[in-house]
């Protein structure tokens, strides 16, 4: 293995050889070294400031060194490294140094200065460790808010020794060292034309064409080139082609996840790579148990980006192992996991239980984005988790100032969708009202409409804001530059208008204009009603025929003048006779049967969704006798005779003398 010598008397080093130790620069003056280094390093790191300006680092002077014992040299006025004596064993024989111990030390350092201090005490350094040191310097050396390395790091002679060596003789580096050094540079803004970068890329491409790069190096190279050159990089296709020829059994779990990350950048070529993806998806089932929380979230994200809906067995297994990692996910990772589960429609009671424990224990300290993601997951999967909803409601009341308008909407909407009021509902909606009064204009129009509509579903009517949302100015904002308003917004406006008439008769303000309404809440998409379950409807219909004697005595899927669609309508005259469905005269009472299948309830519960609750509430206010036929009651019936008796009790319990 090649070695890089990093003596403490770096001011005496004239050139750096990767074969063995770095020779001491006894024949060149100090300023010659700095001049050479300056020529190599100046074009490196790009400034993040606007415009084409690039930072160039010039060494105006050279530090003076003195020797205390004739051998150990250090800069005048700078402290001698206190670790020197502690690490003498490493200096004497680095070849025997345990590589894992080296990387453990390296990963414990939190600043570039610590890394440079450590490696400056070593007599020589294998090129793989030198590349790892360079990578760690780039990882921890950036200041907060600044992607560039500080000037004092760039001018550090040890750092310069590392960089010049990698630039001058990349052909002598091992594959691992070569791609690791290139990977380190991708952590910073780098001038694409810098000598170091060009040399490393050129050497990588030569080895790629020769087919001399192993799997891990291919994966690292691909990700590095993606960061440097983007998905249009021509070399990427060659790398993927070589990876396809390798046996997946020889890949480490980290390399498999790297494959996913690489392929997700090529979404336009997903069909071309689908056969390869199918192999990866199948093989990945065997490595899920060894994936870290970070890798699990990355695989799930890639599956979403690549639209791998056929990989549900992998998604399910990833979900199974995600359960035990919930406390260990970062906020960002947990958000990606939830996004993936929403996308694939995955839910698991063990995952929900673990999520409940996590949210309840940490909700007050969780990032607002994660809180909104958790609520989005509960809402989209119709999960009525009272522990989560209660904890989130408490967190919002305590820390409402932390939430953005979009996050507030994502947080509140599930309460309406799931038809649930938390114990602190009065405080929750009082806080929401205060925010809306203060920051009404900060909410995007569609976000505000969804938020207020969600409140109306659970009878927390936004009376104080109805005049604003029905105003021509707001409706114009809502429509924006489009020629017409989207159907969901029209339906929400229409239902809010109906709510103001039926449930808020004291509201005397403006109502929406006639053109801002729908004819039916039941539409193929963006519906405010859930279509009737066909199998359940078929069973009930057969029972009604037996009960009433003929199909003519009830109507199906009746659109009312009030935009709602009734599953089954039965008409009665004043004496209690059942009228044919075609009769419109002498109708004294209308019975609305709500045949509620599982999709009209929260997941695995008997709790109606908000949109179904408001529908039944409004139908009652409109004069209908609402009769609910839930699926869980029908499922308990053993025979058709029991079904007829059940319908008799449900329909005519209030009018036992009914006749037909």
XYZ file of C-alpha atoms in Angstrom, residues 3-619:
617
model
C 2.211 5.723 1.991
C 2.117 9.472 2.390
C 4.617 10.872 4.869
C 3.374 13.707 7.047
C 6.296 14.770 9.241
C 5.959 17.541 11.743
C 8.795 19.418 10.032
C 6.624 19.981 6.943
C 8.377 23.246 6.212
C 11.361 21.188 5.033
C 9.414 19.006 2.572
C 10.238 19.700 -1.068
C 8.077 17.133 -2.860
C 5.601 14.419 -1.944
C 6.057 10.864 -3.156
C 3.267 8.351 -2.840
C 5.816 5.512 -3.038
C 6.844 5.153 0.597
C 7.456 8.206 2.759
C 7.245 11.854 1.684
C 10.779 13.117 1.226
C 11.889 16.032 3.397
C 12.225 19.307 1.531
C 15.802 20.092 2.512
C 16.849 21.460 -0.852
C 14.061 23.950 -1.448
C 13.345 27.160 0.422
C 10.093 27.522 2.255
C 8.703 30.138 -0.097
C 9.216 27.751 -3.023
C 6.907 25.237 -1.374
C 4.205 27.814 -0.775
C 4.482 29.039 -4.345
C 3.972 25.528 -5.711
C 1.069 24.893 -3.393
C -0.548 28.183 -4.298
C -0.452 27.340 -8.000
C -2.238 24.050 -7.351
C -4.814 25.181 -4.782
C -5.854 28.679 -5.897
C -8.563 27.651 -8.377
C -10.125 25.089 -6.084
C -13.124 26.215 -4.114
C -15.885 28.330 -5.569
C -17.450 31.127 -3.575
C -21.140 30.902 -2.747
C -21.544 34.642 -3.265
C -23.599 35.816 -6.265
C -21.848 36.206 -9.561
C -18.766 34.568 -11.043
C -16.496 35.574 -8.159
C -14.301 32.755 -6.886
C -12.240 32.699 -3.770
C -8.518 32.353 -4.407
C -6.171 31.688 -1.554
C -2.735 33.372 -1.697
C 0.009 32.675 0.805
C 1.542 36.066 1.486
C 4.091 34.780 3.922
C 5.553 31.589 5.312
C 5.532 30.687 8.971
C 8.935 30.572 10.673
C 9.889 27.386 12.399
C 12.412 26.570 15.074
C 13.700 23.333 16.534
C 13.837 22.545 20.186
C 15.591 19.204 19.958
C 17.027 19.245 16.472
C 14.335 16.966 15.090
C 10.853 18.066 16.140
C 9.960 21.341 14.483
C 6.877 23.447 14.985
C 5.802 26.986 14.038
C 7.028 29.805 16.222
C 4.242 31.218 18.357
C 2.027 28.184 17.845
C 1.432 25.518 20.505
C 3.128 22.191 20.156
C 0.557 19.431 19.738
C -0.156 17.931 23.123
C -1.066 14.621 21.536
C 2.455 13.999 20.211
C 3.621 11.864 23.106
C 0.273 10.077 23.308
C 0.540 8.971 19.700
C 4.272 8.099 19.540
C 3.359 4.459 19.014
C 1.597 5.397 15.795
C 4.593 7.369 14.563
C 7.031 4.544 15.124
C 5.234 1.996 13.030
C 2.074 3.067 11.197
C 1.957 -0.179 9.239
C 0.906 -2.006 12.376
C -1.734 0.553 13.208
C -5.212 -0.877 13.351
C -7.230 0.730 10.541
C -10.455 0.571 12.495
C -8.805 2.400 15.378
C -7.655 5.096 12.978
C -11.140 5.656 11.592
C -12.662 5.579 15.078
C -10.324 8.379 16.083
C -11.051 10.199 12.850
C -14.815 10.026 13.274
C -14.588 11.318 16.837
C -13.066 14.602 15.678
C -15.525 17.454 15.208
C -13.290 19.998 13.502
C -10.726 20.079 10.720
C -8.139 21.402 13.122
C -8.430 18.268 15.233
C -8.034 16.029 12.176
C -4.996 17.943 10.945
C -3.492 17.937 14.427
C -3.905 14.183 14.600
C -2.403 13.278 11.235
C 0.470 15.759 11.622
C 1.822 13.582 14.429
C 2.112 10.568 12.131
C 5.354 9.777 10.305
C 3.547 8.268 7.331
C -0.008 7.579 6.263
C -1.400 4.938 3.880
C -3.140 6.521 0.926
C -6.536 5.044 1.913
C -6.273 6.644 5.355
C -5.042 9.886 3.820
C -8.130 9.952 1.591
C -10.324 9.237 4.602
C -8.651 12.084 6.478
C -9.271 14.438 3.547
C -12.916 13.412 3.499
C -13.308 13.991 7.233
C -11.679 17.413 6.934
C -14.202 18.387 4.269
C -17.100 16.962 6.291
C -16.430 18.817 9.533
C -14.468 21.819 8.323
C -17.310 23.922 6.955
C -18.460 26.850 9.028
C -22.142 27.242 9.828
C -23.920 28.661 6.810
C -20.757 28.545 4.688
C -19.983 25.632 2.422
C -16.334 26.636 1.995
C -13.436 25.494 4.104
C -11.948 28.262 6.269
C -8.839 29.956 4.912
C -6.705 28.720 7.805
C -7.526 25.136 6.849
C -6.719 25.667 3.173
C -3.376 27.219 4.115
C -2.501 24.518 6.608
C 0.674 22.754 5.321
C -0.623 19.301 6.278
C -3.813 19.892 4.300
C -1.765 21.175 1.375
C 0.481 18.127 1.518
C -2.541 15.864 1.207
C -4.033 17.774 -1.699
C -0.864 18.236 -3.752
C -0.064 14.553 -3.485
C -3.500 13.498 -4.724
C -3.220 15.913 -7.640
C 0.325 15.091 -8.747
C 0.299 11.306 -8.703
C -3.288 9.942 -8.802
C -2.153 6.932 -10.811
C -0.335 5.615 -7.749
C -3.441 5.697 -5.561
C -5.467 2.607 -4.800
C -9.023 2.510 -6.172
C -10.464 3.191 -2.729
C -8.172 6.158 -2.132
C -8.875 7.600 -5.563
C -12.664 7.557 -5.333
C -12.650 8.618 -1.658
C -10.556 11.688 -2.478
C -12.947 12.533 -5.324
C -15.911 11.995 -3.009
C -14.375 14.374 -0.454
C -14.269 17.165 -3.031
C -17.986 16.771 -3.766
C -18.730 17.927 -0.213
C -17.612 21.445 -1.148
C -18.160 23.898 -4.012
C -15.311 22.959 -6.357
C -14.082 24.671 -9.484
C -14.770 22.110 -12.274
C -11.536 23.154 -13.950
C -9.260 22.761 -10.927
C -6.198 20.642 -11.589
C -6.877 18.344 -8.658
C -10.430 17.592 -9.722
C -9.563 17.113 -13.397
C -6.725 14.750 -12.599
C -8.800 12.634 -10.233
C -11.726 12.396 -12.671
C -9.412 11.549 -15.572
C -7.754 8.773 -13.585
C -11.138 7.385 -12.530
C -12.328 7.334 -16.135
C -9.202 5.495 -17.265
C -9.669 2.795 -14.636
C -13.376 2.598 -15.481
C -12.619 1.935 -19.151
C -10.077 -0.707 -18.149
C -12.704 -2.340 -15.941
C -10.391 -2.247 -12.939
C -12.813 -0.629 -10.462
C -14.594 -2.897 -8.008
C -18.252 -2.556 -7.013
C -17.832 -0.146 -4.103
C -15.531 2.144 -6.086
C -17.998 2.163 -8.981
C -20.817 3.215 -6.646
C -18.749 5.975 -5.017
C -17.569 7.218 -8.410
C -21.113 7.325 -9.792
C -22.435 9.359 -6.868
C -19.449 11.711 -6.994
C -19.899 12.350 -10.728
C -23.612 12.949 -10.202
C -22.809 15.677 -7.687
C -20.122 17.207 -9.889
C -21.697 16.864 -13.346
C -25.361 16.037 -12.772
C -27.488 13.190 -14.200
C -26.503 14.154 -17.767
C -22.996 12.828 -17.077
C -22.099 10.519 -19.983
C -19.867 8.317 -17.834
C -22.853 7.330 -15.674
C -24.291 4.937 -18.274
C -20.986 3.073 -18.477
C -20.852 2.749 -14.682
C -24.433 1.415 -14.496
C -23.676 -1.021 -17.320
C -20.676 -2.384 -15.401
C -22.691 -2.623 -12.183
C -25.377 -4.628 -13.969
C -22.751 -7.222 -14.824
C -21.777 -7.744 -11.178
C -23.333 -10.316 -8.857
C -25.593 -8.649 -6.321
C -24.464 -11.147 -3.703
C -21.065 -9.431 -3.780
C -22.563 -6.021 -2.959
C -22.562 -4.770 0.609
C -25.887 -3.401 1.943
C -24.407 0.106 1.659
C -23.598 -0.516 -2.010
C -27.124 -1.775 -2.700
C -28.558 1.428 -1.222
C -26.035 3.432 -3.267
C -27.428 1.678 -6.356
C -30.895 2.920 -5.476
C -29.584 6.454 -4.999
C -27.812 6.324 -8.358
C -30.816 4.962 -10.270
C -33.247 7.443 -8.722
C -31.363 10.220 -10.506
C -32.216 8.567 -13.835
C -36.006 8.597 -13.606
C -36.333 9.284 -17.323
C -34.572 5.939 -17.968
C -36.458 3.906 -15.359
C -38.070 1.685 -18.023
C -34.651 0.967 -19.467
C -33.347 -0.125 -16.047
C -36.527 -1.840 -14.790
C -35.197 -5.400 -15.211
C -32.133 -4.467 -13.167
C -34.364 -2.745 -10.602
C -36.512 -5.868 -10.273
C -33.389 -7.893 -9.429
C -32.303 -5.280 -6.880
C -35.779 -5.161 -5.305
C -35.874 -8.939 -4.918
C -32.340 -9.155 -3.551
C -32.907 -6.262 -1.135
C -35.418 -8.364 0.792
C -32.456 -10.335 2.149
C -30.558 -7.291 3.468
C -33.343 -5.252 5.084
C -32.490 -6.528 8.560
C -28.957 -5.105 8.285
C -29.956 -1.619 7.123
C -29.535 1.384 9.388
C -32.380 3.898 9.883
C -30.714 6.237 7.394
C -30.424 3.531 4.735
C -34.032 2.403 5.261
C -35.270 5.933 4.630
C -33.054 6.232 1.533
C -34.345 2.978 0.023
C -37.961 4.012 0.629
C -37.313 7.416 -0.926
C -35.746 5.812 -4.001
C -38.687 3.415 -4.376
C -41.025 6.413 -4.390
C -38.954 8.397 -6.903
C -38.642 5.333 -9.157
C -42.367 4.513 -8.752
C -41.684 0.912 -7.770
C -45.296 0.065 -6.939
C -44.593 -3.569 -7.818
C -42.055 -3.749 -4.968
C -44.692 -3.866 -2.209
C -43.107 -6.930 -0.492
C -39.949 -4.854 -0.036
C -41.950 -1.854 1.219
C -43.782 -4.078 3.736
C -40.553 -5.585 5.024
C -38.907 -2.161 5.266
C -41.964 -1.028 7.243
C -41.587 -3.975 9.581
C -38.004 -3.047 10.415
C -38.768 0.683 10.477
C -40.875 0.009 13.572
C -37.839 -0.706 15.742
C -35.949 2.298 14.362
C -38.570 5.016 14.899
C -36.766 6.539 17.922
C -33.496 6.546 15.948
C -34.719 8.239 12.779
C -33.749 11.863 12.343
C -36.620 14.265 11.687
C -35.817 14.289 7.973
C -35.544 10.502 7.772
C -38.832 9.927 9.597
C -40.528 12.405 7.263
C -39.264 10.473 4.223
C -40.449 7.178 5.692
C -43.932 8.613 6.248
C -43.997 10.081 2.734
C -43.158 6.661 1.311
C -45.854 4.905 3.347
C -48.395 7.472 2.186
C -47.298 6.963 -1.427
C -47.508 3.161 -1.286
C -50.612 3.095 0.916
C -48.793 1.101 3.570
C -49.972 0.941 7.166
C -49.090 -1.417 9.959
C -50.556 -1.513 13.458
C -47.145 -2.084 15.004
C -45.751 0.918 13.143
C -48.701 3.054 14.256
C -48.212 1.928 17.874
C -44.505 2.770 17.789
C -45.268 6.101 16.126
C -47.787 6.890 18.864
C -45.206 6.233 21.585
C -42.629 8.359 19.791
C -44.946 11.319 19.199
C -46.480 11.272 22.665
C -43.075 11.206 24.372
C -41.415 13.845 22.184
C -44.209 15.858 20.596
C -43.418 19.113 22.394
C -39.841 18.944 21.091
C -40.472 17.462 17.628
C -39.744 19.541 14.560
C -42.963 21.169 13.206
C -42.311 19.617 9.796
C -42.281 16.140 11.334
C -45.467 16.878 13.293
C -47.231 17.924 10.076
C -45.890 14.802 8.299
C -47.232 12.558 11.067
C -50.620 14.251 10.852
C -50.551 13.979 7.060
C -49.904 10.251 7.403
C -52.797 9.805 9.843
C -55.097 11.828 7.606
C -54.189 10.144 4.328
C -54.467 6.634 5.793
C -57.582 7.580 7.840
C -55.880 6.493 11.063
C -57.788 7.678 14.114
C -54.912 7.657 16.593
C -56.227 9.552 19.595
C -52.818 9.588 21.376
C -51.211 11.265 18.354
C -54.068 13.707 17.740
C -54.226 14.692 21.407
C -50.452 15.171 21.676
C -50.310 17.231 18.482
C -53.203 19.413 19.646
C -51.357 20.093 22.887
C -48.108 20.839 21.039
C -49.869 23.309 18.744
C -51.460 25.185 21.625
C -48.079 25.434 23.387
C -45.885 26.238 20.363
C -48.162 27.556 17.626
C -45.618 30.241 16.700
C -43.253 27.550 15.364
C -45.669 26.393 12.652
C -45.882 27.910 9.175
C -49.282 28.478 7.502
C -48.951 25.314 5.400
C -47.920 23.281 8.459
C -50.885 24.622 10.425
C -53.215 23.531 7.654
C -51.610 20.056 7.494
C -51.940 19.812 11.275
C -55.607 20.859 11.518
C -57.041 19.105 8.444
C -56.836 15.556 9.894
C -59.053 16.585 12.823
C -61.815 17.380 10.347
C -61.103 14.449 8.070
C -61.119 11.986 10.966
C -64.097 13.663 12.662
C -62.294 14.043 15.970
C -62.244 16.753 18.621
C -59.345 16.526 21.108
C -59.887 17.166 24.833
C -58.439 20.675 24.473
C -60.562 21.488 21.416
C -61.675 24.877 22.784
C -58.068 25.981 23.384
C -56.955 24.522 20.044
C -59.496 26.360 17.921
C -59.225 29.539 19.969
C -55.497 29.528 19.223
C -56.204 28.845 15.549
C -58.691 31.717 15.415
C -56.141 34.096 16.962
C -53.577 33.103 14.344
C -56.051 33.591 11.510
C -57.056 37.022 12.787
C -53.408 38.065 12.968
C -51.988 36.347 9.880
C -54.984 35.859 7.588
C -53.179 37.276 4.551
C -50.185 34.965 5.113
C -52.210 31.870 4.274
C -52.361 30.915 0.568
C -56.020 31.040 -0.567
C -56.406 27.292 -1.239
C -54.635 26.395 1.985
C -56.951 28.703 3.908
C -60.047 27.255 2.222
C -59.017 23.668 3.062
C -58.294 24.692 6.639
C -61.647 26.399 7.217
C -63.552 23.623 5.445
C -61.888 21.063 7.740
C -63.077 23.030 10.760
C -66.667 22.983 9.503
C -66.601 19.168 9.220
C -66.368 18.892 13.014
C -68.844 21.704 13.709
C -66.174 24.286 14.525
C -67.706 26.682 12.038
C -65.448 29.533 10.850
C -68.242 32.109 11.109
C -65.841 35.009 11.749
C -64.095 34.341 8.412
C -67.019 33.400 6.158
C -67.515 36.968 4.981
C -63.886 37.051 3.854
C -63.885 33.745 1.985
C -67.180 34.527 0.213
C -65.972 37.976 -0.850
C -65.300 38.546 -4.578
C -61.724 39.566 -3.735
C -60.915 36.248 -2.032
C -62.652 34.240 -4.755
C -60.586 36.063 -7.351
C -57.417 35.255 -5.395
C -58.533 31.654 -5.097
C -58.933 31.347 -8.844
C -55.631 33.081 -9.548
C -54.688 33.178 -13.217
C -56.670 30.055 -14.098
C -59.720 30.311 -16.328
C -61.808 28.439 -13.769
C -61.592 27.198 -10.192
C -60.655 23.573 -9.557
C -63.491 21.213 -8.651
C -62.349 20.477 -5.111
C -62.268 24.159 -4.190
C -65.718 24.656 -5.737
C -67.084 21.721 -3.736
C -65.570 23.038 -0.494
C -67.030 26.503 -1.123
C -70.426 24.967 -1.867
C -70.413 22.871 1.302
C -69.330 25.877 3.393
C -72.212 27.848 1.910
C -74.644 25.035 2.763
C -73.178 24.899 6.268
C -73.767 28.620 6.729
C -77.427 28.157 5.751
C -78.159 25.019 7.784
C -75.901 25.230 10.822
C -75.205 28.961 11.137
C -78.573 30.677 10.513
C -77.347 33.672 12.497
C -74.721 34.372 9.821
C -76.027 37.233 7.687
C -72.939 38.033 5.634
C -72.297 37.452 1.920
C -72.396 33.970 0.431
C -70.599 32.628 -2.606
C -71.566 33.721 -6.107
C -73.752 31.302 -8.132
C -70.910 30.376 -10.482
C -68.800 29.146 -7.556
C -70.720 25.944 -6.877
C -70.965 22.315 -7.931
C -74.036 20.306 -8.804
C -72.929 17.254 -6.849
C -70.499 16.502 -4.050
C -70.034 12.984 -5.478
C -67.545 13.147 -8.327
C -65.016 10.679 -9.768
C -62.183 12.705 -8.249
C -61.929 15.248 -5.441
C -65.233 13.985 -4.008
C -66.679 15.166 -0.701
C -68.631 11.898 -0.474
C -67.478 8.284 -0.457
C -69.107 6.116 -3.183
C -71.298 3.305 -1.883
C -69.655 -0.098 -1.454
C -71.102 -2.139 -4.322
C -71.194 -5.545 -2.593
C -72.755 -4.094 0.544
C -75.275 -2.149 -1.551
C -76.185 -5.300 -3.486
C -76.904 -7.221 -0.272
C -79.052 -4.432 1.177
C -80.945 -4.029 -2.103
C -81.932 -7.726 -2.107
C -83.146 -7.417 1.466
C -85.186 -4.307 0.608
C -86.877 -6.100 -2.276
C -87.894 -8.869 0.096
C -89.060 -6.374 2.705
C -90.940 -3.931 0.471
C -92.129 -6.425 -2.098
C -90.775 -4.804 -5.244
C -87.852 -2.792 -6.595
C -90.194 0.081 -7.453
C -90.552 1.121 -3.797
C -87.091 2.548 -3.418
C -84.690 4.601 -5.526
C -80.909 4.262 -5.657
C -78.181 6.889 -5.831
C -80.555 9.829 -5.731
C -79.029 13.275 -6.288
C -80.810 15.742 -4.021
C -81.276 19.452 -4.756
C -78.737 20.029 -2.000
C -75.775 18.442 -3.853
C -75.675 15.240 -1.771
C -76.254 11.777 -3.258
C -78.415 9.406 -1.201
C -77.582 5.705 -1.448
C -81.228 4.639 -1.161
C -84.331 6.863 -0.808
C -87.727 5.620 0.411
C -90.812 7.867 0.348
C -93.734 7.669 2.804
C -97.098 9.376 2.628
C -98.860 10.998 5.580
C -100.488 7.722 6.628
C -97.201 5.805 6.575
C -97.656 4.065 3.241
C -94.525 3.411 1.198
C -94.840 5.230 -2.111
C -93.308 4.188 -5.412
C -90.032 5.997 -5.970
C -91.469 7.781 -9.020
C -94.137 9.567 -6.968
C -93.415 13.180 -6.073
C -96.873 14.124 -4.782
C -98.194 13.494 -1.285
C -94.697 12.723 0.036
C -94.807 13.241 3.793
C -91.452 11.760 4.797
C -88.265 10.807 2.986
C -85.988 8.125 4.401
C -82.318 8.366 3.405
C -80.433 5.092 3.786
C -76.687 5.576 4.252
C -75.152 2.227 3.372
C -71.763 2.789 4.976
C -68.967 0.491 3.883
C -65.506 0.307 5.527
C -64.158 3.238 3.478
C -66.598 5.615 5.157
C -65.024 4.956 8.543
C -61.628 5.597 10.050
C -59.212 2.715 9.634
C -60.233 -0.371 11.625
C -62.858 1.533 13.600
C -66.567 2.310 13.777
C -65.915 6.056 13.713
C -67.399 7.884 10.714
C -65.139 10.128 8.654
C -65.795 13.857 8.818
C -67.233 14.131 5.302
C -69.761 11.371 6.037
C -70.695 12.853 9.408
C -71.408 16.285 7.919
C -73.467 14.681 5.130
C -75.732 12.841 7.583
C -75.943 15.950 9.752
C -77.038 18.100 6.822
C -79.546 15.534 5.540
